[in-house]
Coordinates of N, CA, C and O in Angstrom, one line a residue:
M1 N 38.5 16.7 -18.4 CA 39.1 15.6 -19.1 C 39.8 16.0 -20.4 O 39.1 16.7 -21.2
R2 N 41.0 15.7 -20.6 CA 41.7 16.1 -21.8 C 41.7 15.0 -22.8 O 41.9 13.8 -22.5
I3 N 41.2 15.3 -24.0 CA 41.1 14.3 -25.0 C 42.2 14.5 -26.0 O 42.5 15.6 -26.5
L4 N 42.9 13.4 -26.3 CA 44.0 13.4 -27.3 C 43.5 13.4 -28.7 O 42.5 12.8 -29.0
H5 N 44.1 14.2 -29.5 CA 43.7 14.3 -30.9 C 44.8 13.9 -31.9 O 46.0 14.0 -31.5
T6 N 44.5 13.4 -33.0 CA 45.5 13.1 -34.0 C 45.7 14.3 -34.8 O 45.1 15.4 -34.6
K7 N 46.6 14.2 -35.7 CA 47.0 15.4 -36.6 C 45.8 16.0 -37.3 O 45.7 17.1 -37.5
S8 N 44.8 15.1 -37.6 CA 43.7 15.6 -38.4 C 42.5 16.0 -37.4 O 41.4 16.2 -37.9
N9 N 42.8 16.2 -36.1 CA 41.9 16.6 -35.1 C 40.7 15.7 -34.9 O 39.6 16.1 -34.5
N10 N 40.9 14.4 -35.3 CA 39.9 13.4 -35.0 C 40.2 12.7 -33.7 O 41.4 12.6 -33.3
I11 N 39.2 12.3 -32.9 CA 39.5 11.6 -31.7 C 40.0 10.2 -32.0 O 39.4 9.5 -32.8
T12 N 41.0 9.8 -31.3 CA 41.6 8.5 -31.6 C 40.6 7.4 -31.1 O 39.8 7.7 -30.2
P13 N 40.6 6.2 -31.7 CA 39.7 5.2 -31.2 C 39.8 4.9 -29.7 O 38.8 4.6 -29.1
I14 N 41.0 4.9 -29.2 CA 41.2 4.6 -27.7 C 40.5 5.7 -26.9 O 39.8 5.4 -25.9
C15 N 40.6 7.0 -27.4 CA 40.0 8.1 -26.6 C 38.4 8.0 -26.7 O 37.7 8.3 -25.8
K16 N 37.9 7.5 -27.9 CA 36.5 7.4 -28.0 C 36.0 6.3 -27.0 O 34.9 6.6 -26.4
I17 N 36.7 5.2 -26.9 CA 36.3 4.2 -25.9 C 36.4 4.8 -24.5 O 35.5 4.6 -23.7
A18 N 37.5 5.4 -24.2 CA 37.6 6.0 -22.8 C 36.5 7.0 -22.5 O 36.0 7.1 -21.4
L19 N 36.2 7.8 -23.5 CA 35.1 8.8 -23.3 C 33.8 8.1 -23.1 O 33.0 8.6 -22.2
K20 N 33.5 7.1 -23.8 CA 32.2 6.3 -23.6 C 32.2 5.7 -22.2 O 31.1 5.8 -21.6
V21 N 33.3 5.2 -21.8 CA 33.3 4.6 -20.4 C 33.1 5.6 -19.4 O 32.4 5.5 -18.4
Y22 N 33.8 6.8 -19.6 CA 33.7 7.9 -18.6 C 32.3 8.4 -18.5 O 31.7 8.6 -17.5
M23 N 31.6 8.6 -19.7 CA 30.3 9.0 -19.7 C 29.3 8.0 -19.1 O 28.4 8.4 -18.4
A24 N 29.5 6.8 -19.3 CA 28.7 5.7 -18.7 C 28.8 5.7 -17.2 O 27.8 5.6 -16.5
Q25 N 30.1 5.9 -16.7 CA 30.3 5.9 -15.3 C 29.7 7.1 -14.7 O 29.1 7.1 -13.6
D26 N 29.8 8.3 -15.4 CA 29.2 9.5 -14.9 C 27.7 9.4 -14.8 O 27.1 9.8 -13.8
A27 N 27.1 8.8 -15.8 CA 25.6 8.6 -15.7 C 25.2 7.7 -14.6 O 24.2 7.9 -13.9
Q28 N 26.0 6.7 -14.3 CA 25.7 5.7 -13.2 C 25.8 6.5 -11.9 O 25.0 6.3 -11.0
L29 N 26.8 7.3 -11.8 CA 27.0 8.1 -10.5 C 25.8 9.0 -10.3 O 25.4 9.3 -9.1
K30 N 25.3 9.6 -11.3 CA 24.2 10.5 -11.2 C 22.8 9.8 -11.0 O 21.9 10.4 -10.5
S31 N 22.7 8.6 -11.5 CA 21.5 7.9 -11.4 C 21.2 7.5 -9.9 O 22.1 6.9 -9.3
K32 N 20.1 7.7 -9.4 CA 19.7 7.4 -8.0 C 18.7 6.3 -7.9 O 17.9 6.1 -8.8
K33 N 18.8 5.6 -6.8 CA 17.8 4.5 -6.5 C 16.7 5.1 -5.7 O 17.0 5.6 -4.6
V34 N 15.5 4.9 -6.1 CA 14.3 5.6 -5.5 C 13.3 4.5 -5.1 O 13.0 3.6 -5.8
L35 N 12.8 4.7 -3.9 CA 11.7 4.0 -3.3 C 10.5 4.9 -3.3 O 10.5 6.0 -2.8
I36 N 9.4 4.4 -4.0 CA 8.1 5.1 -4.0 C 7.2 4.6 -3.0 O 6.9 3.4 -2.9
V37 N 6.6 5.4 -2.1 CA 5.6 5.1 -1.1 C 4.4 5.9 -1.4 O 4.3 7.1 -1.1
E38 N 3.4 5.2 -2.1 CA 2.2 5.9 -2.6 C 1.1 4.9 -2.6 O 1.2 3.8 -3.1
D39 N -0.1 5.3 -2.0 CA -1.2 4.3 -1.9 C -2.0 4.3 -3.2 O -2.8 3.4 -3.4
D40 N -1.9 5.3 -4.1 CA -2.6 5.3 -5.3 C -1.8 4.6 -6.4 O -0.8 5.1 -6.8
S41 N -2.3 3.5 -6.9 CA -1.5 2.7 -7.9 C -1.3 3.5 -9.2 O -0.2 3.4 -9.8
I42 N -2.2 4.3 -9.6 CA -2.0 5.1 -10.8 C -0.9 6.1 -10.6 O 0.0 6.4 -11.4
Q43 N -1.0 6.8 -9.4 CA 0.1 7.8 -9.1 C 1.4 7.1 -9.0 O 2.4 7.7 -9.4
Q44 N 1.5 5.9 -8.5 CA 2.8 5.1 -8.5 C 3.3 5.0 -9.9 O 4.5 5.2 -10.1
I45 N 2.5 4.6 -10.8 CA 2.9 4.4 -12.2 C 3.4 5.7 -12.8 O 4.5 5.8 -13.4
V46 N 2.7 6.8 -12.6 CA 3.1 8.1 -13.1 C 4.4 8.5 -12.5 O 5.3 8.9 -13.2
L47 N 4.6 8.3 -11.2 CA 5.9 8.7 -10.5 C 7.0 7.9 -11.1 O 8.1 8.4 -11.3
E48 N 6.8 6.6 -11.3 CA 7.8 5.7 -11.8 C 8.3 6.1 -13.2 O 9.5 6.2 -13.5
R49 N 7.3 6.5 -14.0 CA 7.7 7.0 -15.4 C 8.5 8.3 -15.3 O 9.4 8.4 -16.1
I50 N 8.1 9.2 -14.5 CA 8.8 10.4 -14.4 C 10.2 10.2 -13.9 O 11.2 10.8 -14.4
I51 N 10.3 9.4 -12.9 CA 11.7 9.1 -12.3 C 12.6 8.4 -13.4 O 13.7 8.8 -13.5
N52 N 12.0 7.5 -14.1 CA 12.8 6.8 -15.2 C 13.2 7.8 -16.3 O 14.3 7.8 -16.8
Q53 N 12.3 8.7 -16.6 CA 12.6 9.8 -17.6 C 13.7 10.7 -17.1 O 14.5 11.2 -17.9
M54 N 13.8 10.9 -15.8 CA 14.8 11.7 -15.2 C 16.2 11.0 -15.2 O 17.2 11.5 -14.8
G55 N 16.2 9.7 -15.5 CA 17.4 8.9 -15.5 C 17.7 8.2 -14.2 O 18.8 7.7 -14.0
H56 N 16.7 8.0 -13.3 CA 16.9 7.4 -12.1 C 16.2 6.0 -12.1 O 15.4 5.7 -13.1
T57 N 16.4 5.2 -11.1 CA 15.8 3.8 -11.0 C 14.9 3.7 -9.9 O 15.3 4.0 -8.7
V58 N 13.7 3.2 -10.1 CA 12.8 2.8 -9.0 C 13.1 1.4 -8.6 O 13.0 0.5 -9.4
I59 N 13.5 1.3 -7.3 CA 13.9 -0.1 -6.9 C 12.8 -0.7 -6.0 O 13.0 -1.9 -5.6
G60 N 11.7 0.0 -5.8 CA 10.6 -0.6 -5.1 C 9.5 0.4 -4.9 O 9.7 1.6 -5.1
S61 N 8.3 -0.1 -4.6 CA 7.2 0.7 -4.3 C 6.3 0.0 -3.3 O 6.3 -1.2 -3.2
S62 N 5.6 0.8 -2.5 CA 4.7 0.2 -1.5 C 3.6 1.2 -1.3 O 3.7 2.4 -1.5
S63 N 2.4 0.7 -0.8 CA 1.3 1.5 -0.6 C 1.0 1.7 0.9 O 0.1 2.5 1.2
K64 N 1.7 1.0 1.7 CA 1.5 1.1 3.2 C 2.8 1.6 3.9 O 3.9 1.2 3.5
G65 N 2.5 2.3 5.0 CA 3.7 2.8 5.8 C 4.5 1.7 6.4 O 5.7 1.7 6.4
S66 N 3.8 0.6 6.8 CA 4.6 -0.5 7.4 C 5.4 -1.2 6.4 O 6.6 -1.6 6.7
Q67 N 4.9 -1.3 5.2 CA 5.7 -1.9 4.1 C 6.9 -1.0 3.7 O 7.9 -1.5 3.4
A68 N 6.7 0.3 3.7 CA 7.7 1.2 3.4 C 8.9 1.1 4.4 O 10.1 1.1 3.9
I69 N 8.6 1.0 5.6 CA 9.6 0.8 6.6 C 10.4 -0.5 6.4 O 11.6 -0.5 6.3
E70 N 9.7 -1.6 6.2 CA 10.3 -2.9 5.9 C 11.2 -2.8 4.6 O 12.3 -3.3 4.6
S71 N 10.6 -2.2 3.6 CA 11.4 -2.1 2.3 C 12.6 -1.3 2.4 O 13.7 -1.7 2.0
A72 N 12.5 -0.1 3.0 CA 13.7 0.8 3.2 C 14.8 0.1 4.0 O 15.9 0.3 3.7
L73 N 14.4 -0.6 5.0 CA 15.4 -1.3 5.9 C 16.0 -2.5 5.2 O 17.2 -2.8 5.4
R74 N 15.2 -3.2 4.5 CA 15.6 -4.5 3.8 C 16.5 -4.2 2.6 O 17.5 -4.8 2.4
I75 N 16.1 -3.2 1.8 CA 16.8 -2.9 0.5 C 18.1 -2.3 0.8 O 19.1 -2.7 0.2
G76 N 18.2 -1.3 1.6 CA 19.5 -0.8 2.0 C 20.1 0.2 1.1 O 20.8 1.1 1.5
A77 N 20.0 0.0 -0.2 CA 20.7 0.9 -1.2 C 19.8 2.0 -1.7 O 19.8 2.3 -2.9
V78 N 18.9 2.5 -0.9 CA 18.0 3.5 -1.3 C 18.6 4.9 -1.2 O 19.1 5.2 -0.1
D79 N 18.6 5.7 -2.2 CA 19.2 7.0 -2.2 C 18.1 8.0 -1.8 O 18.4 9.0 -1.1
L80 N 16.9 7.8 -2.2 CA 15.8 8.7 -1.9 C 14.5 8.0 -1.8 O 14.2 7.0 -2.6
I81 N 13.6 8.5 -1.0 CA 12.3 8.0 -0.8 C 11.3 9.1 -1.2 O 11.3 10.2 -0.7
L82 N 10.4 8.8 -2.1 CA 9.2 9.6 -2.4 C 8.1 9.1 -1.5 O 7.6 8.0 -1.7
M83 N 7.7 9.9 -0.5 CA 6.7 9.5 0.5 C 5.4 10.2 0.5 O 5.4 11.5 0.8
D84 N 4.4 9.6 0.2 CA 3.0 10.1 0.4 C 2.8 10.2 1.9 O 3.3 9.4 2.6
I85 N 1.9 11.1 2.3 CA 1.6 11.2 3.7 C 0.5 10.3 4.1 O 0.5 9.5 5.1
N86 N -0.6 10.3 3.3 CA -1.8 9.5 3.6 C -1.6 8.1 2.9 O -1.6 8.1 1.7
L87 N -1.5 7.1 3.7 CA -1.2 5.8 3.1 C -2.3 4.8 3.4 O -3.3 5.1 4.1
A88 N -2.2 3.6 2.9 CA -3.2 2.6 3.0 C -3.3 1.8 4.3 O -4.1 0.8 4.4
D89 N -2.5 2.1 5.3 CA -2.6 1.4 6.6 C -2.6 2.4 7.7 O -2.6 3.7 7.5
E90 N -2.4 2.0 8.9 CA -2.5 2.9 10.1 C -1.2 3.6 10.3 O -1.1 4.6 11.0
V91 N -0.1 3.3 9.6 CA 1.2 4.0 9.6 C 1.2 5.0 8.5 O 1.3 4.6 7.3
D92 N 1.2 6.3 8.8 CA 1.2 7.3 7.7 C 2.6 7.5 7.3 O 3.6 7.0 7.9
G93 N 2.8 8.3 6.2 CA 4.1 8.6 5.7 C 5.1 9.3 6.6 O 6.3 9.0 6.6
I94 N 4.6 10.1 7.5 CA 5.4 10.9 8.4 C 5.9 9.9 9.5 O 7.1 9.9 9.8
E95 N 5.1 9.1 10.0 CA 5.5 8.1 11.0 C 6.5 7.1 10.4 O 7.5 6.7 11.0
A96 N 6.2 6.7 9.1 CA 7.2 5.8 8.4 C 8.5 6.4 8.3 O 9.6 5.8 8.5
A97 N 8.5 7.7 7.9 CA 9.8 8.4 7.7 C 10.6 8.5 9.0 O 11.8 8.3 9.0
K98 N 9.9 8.8 10.1 CA 10.6 8.9 11.4 C 11.2 7.5 11.7 O 12.4 7.5 12.2
E99 N 10.5 6.4 11.5 CA 11.1 5.1 11.8 C 12.2 4.8 10.9 O 13.3 4.2 11.3
I100 N 12.1 5.1 9.6 CA 13.2 4.8 8.7 C 14.4 5.6 9.0 O 15.6 5.1 9.0
N101 N 14.3 6.9 9.4 CA 15.4 7.7 9.7 C 16.1 7.3 11.0 O 17.3 7.7 11.2
K102 N 15.5 6.5 11.8 CA 16.2 6.0 13.0 C 17.2 5.0 12.6 O 18.2 4.8 13.4
H103 N 17.1 4.3 11.4 CA 18.0 3.3 11.0 C 18.8 3.6 9.8 O 19.8 2.9 9.5
R104 N 18.3 4.5 8.9 CA 19.0 4.8 7.7 C 19.1 6.3 7.5 O 18.1 7.0 7.8
D105 N 20.1 6.7 6.8 CA 20.3 8.1 6.4 C 19.9 8.2 4.9 O 20.7 7.8 4.1
V106 N 18.7 8.5 4.6 CA 18.2 8.5 3.3 C 17.4 9.8 3.0 O 16.8 10.4 3.9
K107 N 17.6 10.4 1.8 CA 16.9 11.6 1.4 C 15.4 11.3 1.3 O 15.0 10.2 0.9
L108 N 14.6 12.3 1.6 CA 13.1 12.2 1.7 C 12.4 13.3 1.0 O 12.7 14.5 1.3
I109 N 11.5 13.0 0.1 CA 10.7 14.0 -0.5 C 9.2 13.6 -0.2 O 8.8 12.5 -0.6
Y110 N 8.5 14.5 0.5 CA 7.1 14.2 0.7 C 6.3 14.6 -0.5 O 6.5 15.7 -1.1
I111 N 5.3 13.8 -0.9 CA 4.3 14.1 -1.9 C 2.9 13.9 -1.3 O 2.7 12.9 -0.8
T112 N 2.1 14.9 -1.4 CA 0.8 14.8 -0.7 C -0.3 15.6 -1.4 O 0.0 16.6 -2.0
S113 N -1.5 15.2 -1.2 CA -2.6 16.0 -1.7 C -3.2 16.7 -0.5 O -4.2 17.5 -0.6
S114 N -2.7 16.5 0.7 CA -3.2 17.1 1.9 C -2.8 18.5 2.0 O -1.7 18.9 1.7
E115 N -3.7 19.3 2.4 CA -3.5 20.8 2.6 C -3.6 21.1 4.1 O -3.7 22.2 4.5
D116 N -3.6 20.0 4.9 CA -3.7 20.2 6.4 C -2.4 20.7 6.9 O -1.4 20.1 6.8
P117 N -2.5 21.9 7.6 CA -1.3 22.5 8.1 C -0.6 21.7 9.2 O 0.6 21.7 9.4
E118 N -1.4 20.8 9.8 CA -0.9 19.9 10.9 C 0.0 18.9 10.3 O 1.0 18.5 10.9
D119 N -0.3 18.4 9.0 CA 0.6 17.5 8.4 C 2.0 18.1 8.1 O 3.0 17.5 8.3
L120 N 2.0 19.4 7.6 CA 3.2 20.1 7.4 C 4.0 20.3 8.7 O 5.2 20.1 8.7
K121 N 3.3 20.6 9.7 CA 3.9 20.8 11.0 C 4.6 19.5 11.5 O 5.7 19.5 12.0
R122 N 3.9 18.4 11.4 CA 4.5 17.1 11.7 C 5.6 16.7 10.8 O 6.6 16.2 11.3
A123 N 5.5 17.0 9.5 CA 6.6 16.7 8.6 C 7.8 17.4 8.9 O 9.0 16.9 8.8
K124 N 7.7 18.6 9.4 CA 8.9 19.4 9.8 C 9.7 18.8 10.9 O 10.8 19.2 11.2
E125 N 9.1 17.9 11.6 CA 9.8 17.1 12.7 C 10.8 16.1 12.1 O 11.6 15.5 12.8
T126 N 10.7 15.9 10.8 CA 11.6 15.0 10.1 C 12.5 15.8 9.2 O 12.3 17.0 9.0
D127 N 13.6 15.1 8.7 CA 14.6 15.7 7.9 C 14.2 15.5 6.4 O 14.5 14.4 5.9
F128 N 13.5 16.4 5.8 CA 13.1 16.2 4.4 C 13.7 17.2 3.5 O 14.0 18.3 3.9
V129 N 13.7 16.9 2.2 CA 14.3 17.8 1.2 C 13.2 18.7 0.6 O 13.4 19.9 0.4
A130 N 12.0 18.1 0.4 CA 11.0 18.9 -0.2 C 9.6 18.4 0.2 O 9.5 17.2 0.6
Y131 N 8.6 19.2 0.2 CA 7.2 18.9 0.5 C 6.4 19.4 -0.7 O 6.1 20.5 -0.8
L132 N 6.1 18.4 -1.5 CA 5.4 18.7 -2.8 C 4.0 18.3 -2.7 O 3.6 17.3 -2.2
T133 N 3.1 19.2 -3.3 CA 1.7 18.9 -3.3 C 1.3 18.4 -4.7 O 1.8 18.7 -5.7
K134 N 0.3 17.5 -4.7 CA -0.3 16.9 -5.9 C -1.4 17.9 -6.4 O -2.0 18.6 -5.6
P135 N -1.6 18.0 -7.7 CA -0.9 17.1 -8.7 C 0.5 17.5 -8.9 O 0.9 18.7 -8.9
L136 N 1.4 16.5 -9.0 CA 2.8 16.7 -9.1 C 3.2 17.2 -10.5 O 2.7 16.7 -11.5
V137 N 4.1 18.1 -10.6 CA 4.6 18.6 -11.9 C 6.1 18.1 -12.0 O 6.8 18.2 -11.0
K138 N 6.4 17.6 -13.1 CA 7.8 17.0 -13.3 C 8.9 18.0 -12.9 O 9.8 17.6 -12.3
E139 N 8.7 19.2 -13.3 CA 9.7 20.2 -13.0 C 10.0 20.4 -11.5 O 11.1 20.6 -11.0
S140 N 8.9 20.3 -10.7 CA 9.1 20.5 -9.2 C 9.8 19.2 -8.7 O 10.6 19.4 -7.7
L141 N 9.5 18.1 -9.2 CA 10.2 16.9 -8.8 C 11.7 16.9 -9.2 O 12.6 16.6 -8.4
E142 N 12.0 17.4 -10.4 CA 13.4 17.5 -10.8 C 14.1 18.5 -9.9 O 15.2 18.3 -9.5
S143 N 13.5 19.6 -9.6 CA 14.1 20.6 -8.7 C 14.4 20.0 -7.3 O 15.4 20.3 -6.8
A144 N 13.4 19.2 -6.8 CA 13.6 18.6 -5.5 C 14.8 17.6 -5.6 O 15.6 17.5 -4.6
F145 N 14.9 16.8 -6.7 CA 16.0 15.9 -6.8 C 17.4 16.7 -6.9 O 18.3 16.3 -6.3
D146 N 17.4 17.8 -7.6 CA 18.6 18.6 -7.7 C 19.0 19.1 -6.3 O 20.2 19.1 -6.0
K147 N 18.0 19.5 -5.6 CA 18.3 20.0 -4.2 C 18.8 18.9 -3.3 O 19.7 19.1 -2.6
A148 N 18.2 17.7 -3.5 CA 18.6 16.6 -2.6 C 20.0 16.1 -2.9 O 20.8 15.8 -1.9
F149 N 20.5 16.2 -4.1 CA 21.8 15.7 -4.5 C 22.8 16.8 -4.9 O 23.7 16.5 -5.6
A150 N 22.5 18.1 -4.5 CA 23.3 19.2 -5.0 C 24.8 19.0 -4.6 O 25.7 19.4 -5.4
N151 N 25.1 18.5 -3.5 CA 26.5 18.3 -3.0 C 27.1 17.0 -3.4 O 28.2 16.7 -3.1
A152 N 26.3 16.1 -4.0 CA 26.8 14.7 -4.3 C 27.9 14.7 -5.4 O 28.7 13.9 -5.4
S153 N 27.9 15.7 -6.3 CA 28.9 15.7 -7.3 C 30.2 16.5 -6.9 O 31.1 16.6 -7.7
L154 N 30.2 17.1 -5.8 CA 31.3 17.9 -5.3 C 32.4 17.1 -4.7 O 32.2 16.1 -4.2

C-alpha cells in the first residue's frame, strides 16, 4: 500500500483514515470463527481465552459430540473446530468430525489427553490440521492455526 505524504513527510489525515480502515479490514480477514468441542468446562474457558488472545472469535462451545454436530451444521460460519476426542456422550470427537465433514468443509484441530494409538489411527481417517495433546501449550495452538490458514492470505 502506498501512503501519500505531505511536504513535511507527515501522513495526511485522509491517509490516516484509509490506513486505519485498511488495518481494521485486514484484522477482520485474519480473525477466524472457532467452535470449541470440549467436555471439560475449565479447559473450555482456557481454550476460549487463548483463542481470544490470538485475535480469533469463539462462536460456540459444546461438551457433547451430538451437540457439536448440531452446532457446526446450524452455525454455518465456522472456520475451525477445536475437537476433543473423548466427549460427554456416546458420540466421540472423531465420529462427530466425520459427520460434520459430510456436510461442511471446515478446518479441524484435535485436542486430546488420550495417548491411545487407536485414537490417532481413527483420527487419520478424517481430514485434520493438527493432533495436539494436553496439556495444551499456546504456541502449539498458534502453530496449528498458522498451518490451517497458511494459504488463506494468498
